[in-house]
mmCIF file of C-alpha atoms in Angstrom:
data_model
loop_
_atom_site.group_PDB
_atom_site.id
_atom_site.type_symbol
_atom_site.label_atom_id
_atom_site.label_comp_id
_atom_site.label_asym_id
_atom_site.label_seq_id
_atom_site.Cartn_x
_atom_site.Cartn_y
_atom_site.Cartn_z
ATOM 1 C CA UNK Y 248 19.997 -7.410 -34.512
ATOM 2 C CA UNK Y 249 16.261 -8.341 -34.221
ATOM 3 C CA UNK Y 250 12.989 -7.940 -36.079
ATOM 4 C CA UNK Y 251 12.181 -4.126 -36.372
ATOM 5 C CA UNK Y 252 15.900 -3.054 -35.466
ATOM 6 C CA UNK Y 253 15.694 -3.609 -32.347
ATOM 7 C CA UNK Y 254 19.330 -4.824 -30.499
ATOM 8 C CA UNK Y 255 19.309 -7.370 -27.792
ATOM 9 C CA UNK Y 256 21.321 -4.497 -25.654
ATOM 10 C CA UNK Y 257 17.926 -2.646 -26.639
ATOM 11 C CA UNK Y 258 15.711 -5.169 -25.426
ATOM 12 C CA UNK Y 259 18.175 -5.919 -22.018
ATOM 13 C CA UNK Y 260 17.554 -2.266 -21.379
ATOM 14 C CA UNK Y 261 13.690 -2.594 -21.963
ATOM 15 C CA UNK Y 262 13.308 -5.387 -19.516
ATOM 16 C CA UNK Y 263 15.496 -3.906 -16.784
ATOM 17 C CA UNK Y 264 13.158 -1.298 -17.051
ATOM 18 C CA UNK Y 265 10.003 -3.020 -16.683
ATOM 19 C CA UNK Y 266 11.646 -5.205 -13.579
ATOM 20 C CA UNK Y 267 12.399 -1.657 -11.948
ATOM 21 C CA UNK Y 268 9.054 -0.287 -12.763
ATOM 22 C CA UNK Y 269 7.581 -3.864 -10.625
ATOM 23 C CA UNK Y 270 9.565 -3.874 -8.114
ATOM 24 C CA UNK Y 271 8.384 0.198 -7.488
ATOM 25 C CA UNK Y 272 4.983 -1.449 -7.897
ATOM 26 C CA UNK Y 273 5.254 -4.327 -5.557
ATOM 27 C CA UNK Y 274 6.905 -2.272 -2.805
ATOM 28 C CA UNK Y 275 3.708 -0.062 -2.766
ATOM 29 C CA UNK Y 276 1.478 -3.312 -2.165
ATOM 30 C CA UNK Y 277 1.105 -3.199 1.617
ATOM 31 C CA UNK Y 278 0.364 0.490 1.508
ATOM 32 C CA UNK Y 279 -2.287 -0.001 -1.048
ATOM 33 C CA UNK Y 280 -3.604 -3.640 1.360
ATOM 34 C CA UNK Y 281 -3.727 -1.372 4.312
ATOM 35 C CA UNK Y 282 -5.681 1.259 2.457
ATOM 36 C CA UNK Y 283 -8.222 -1.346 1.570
ATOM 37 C CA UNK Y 284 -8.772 -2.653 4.647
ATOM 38 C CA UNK Y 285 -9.465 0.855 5.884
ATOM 39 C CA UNK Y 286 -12.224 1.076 3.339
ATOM 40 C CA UNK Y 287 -13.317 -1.955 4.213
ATOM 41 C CA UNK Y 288 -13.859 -0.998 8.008
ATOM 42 C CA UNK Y 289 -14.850 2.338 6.859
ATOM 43 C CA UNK Y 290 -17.560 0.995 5.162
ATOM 44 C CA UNK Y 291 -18.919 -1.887 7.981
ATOM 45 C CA UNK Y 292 -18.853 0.976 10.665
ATOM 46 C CA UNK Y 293 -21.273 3.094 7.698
ATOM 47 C CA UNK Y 294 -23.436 -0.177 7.393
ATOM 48 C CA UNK Y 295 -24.096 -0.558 11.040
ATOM 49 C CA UNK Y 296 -24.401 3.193 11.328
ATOM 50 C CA UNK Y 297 -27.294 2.778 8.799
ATOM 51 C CA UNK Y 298 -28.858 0.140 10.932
ATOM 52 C CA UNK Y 299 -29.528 2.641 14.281
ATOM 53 C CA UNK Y 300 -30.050 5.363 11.872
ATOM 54 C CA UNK Y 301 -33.023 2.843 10.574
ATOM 55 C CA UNK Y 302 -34.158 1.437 13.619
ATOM 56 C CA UNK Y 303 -34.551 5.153 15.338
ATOM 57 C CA UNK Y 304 -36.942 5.930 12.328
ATOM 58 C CA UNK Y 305 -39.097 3.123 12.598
ATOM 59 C CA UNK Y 306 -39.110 3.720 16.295
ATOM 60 C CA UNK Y 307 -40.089 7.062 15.443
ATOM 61 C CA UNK Y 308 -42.617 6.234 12.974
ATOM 62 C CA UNK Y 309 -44.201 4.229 15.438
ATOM 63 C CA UNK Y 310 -44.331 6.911 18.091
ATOM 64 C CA UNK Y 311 -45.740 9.542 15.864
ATOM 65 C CA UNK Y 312 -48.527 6.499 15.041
ATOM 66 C CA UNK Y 313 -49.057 6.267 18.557
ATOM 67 C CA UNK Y 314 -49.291 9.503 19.526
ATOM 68 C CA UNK Y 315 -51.728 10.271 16.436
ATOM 69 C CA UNK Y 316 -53.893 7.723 18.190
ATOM 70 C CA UNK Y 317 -54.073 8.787 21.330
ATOM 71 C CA UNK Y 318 -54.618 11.545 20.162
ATOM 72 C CA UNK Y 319 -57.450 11.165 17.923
ATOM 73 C CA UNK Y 320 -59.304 8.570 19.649
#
């Protein structure tokens, strides 16, 4: 017997436990890799998304400025 009771059978039992609970987590590792690199592309595709979306205002902006021009002048 141990500090606090405890048995090394007790213990034995405790660790097997943990290893199984690891091993559960380790075996969902690729699924949770292949879910990140899904944000990951998610997120590049968003960025350059962002980009047009930007450059089609400015290009807009500077129509409108034109046109105002023209218009006025």
């Amino acid at each position: 017997m141990l500090k606090n009771g405890e048995t090394v059978e007790n213990i034995i039992r405790l660790f097997d436990s943990k290893q199984e609970s690891i091993k559960m987590l380790l075996k969902k590792v690729p699924e949770f890799q292949e879910r990140e690199n899904l944000i990951r592309t998610l997120q590049n595709h968003v960025k350059k998304r962002d980009e047009v979306i930007q450059e089609v205002e400015n290009n807009l902006k500077a129509c409108e400025v034109a046109l105002t021009r023209s218009c006025f002048h």
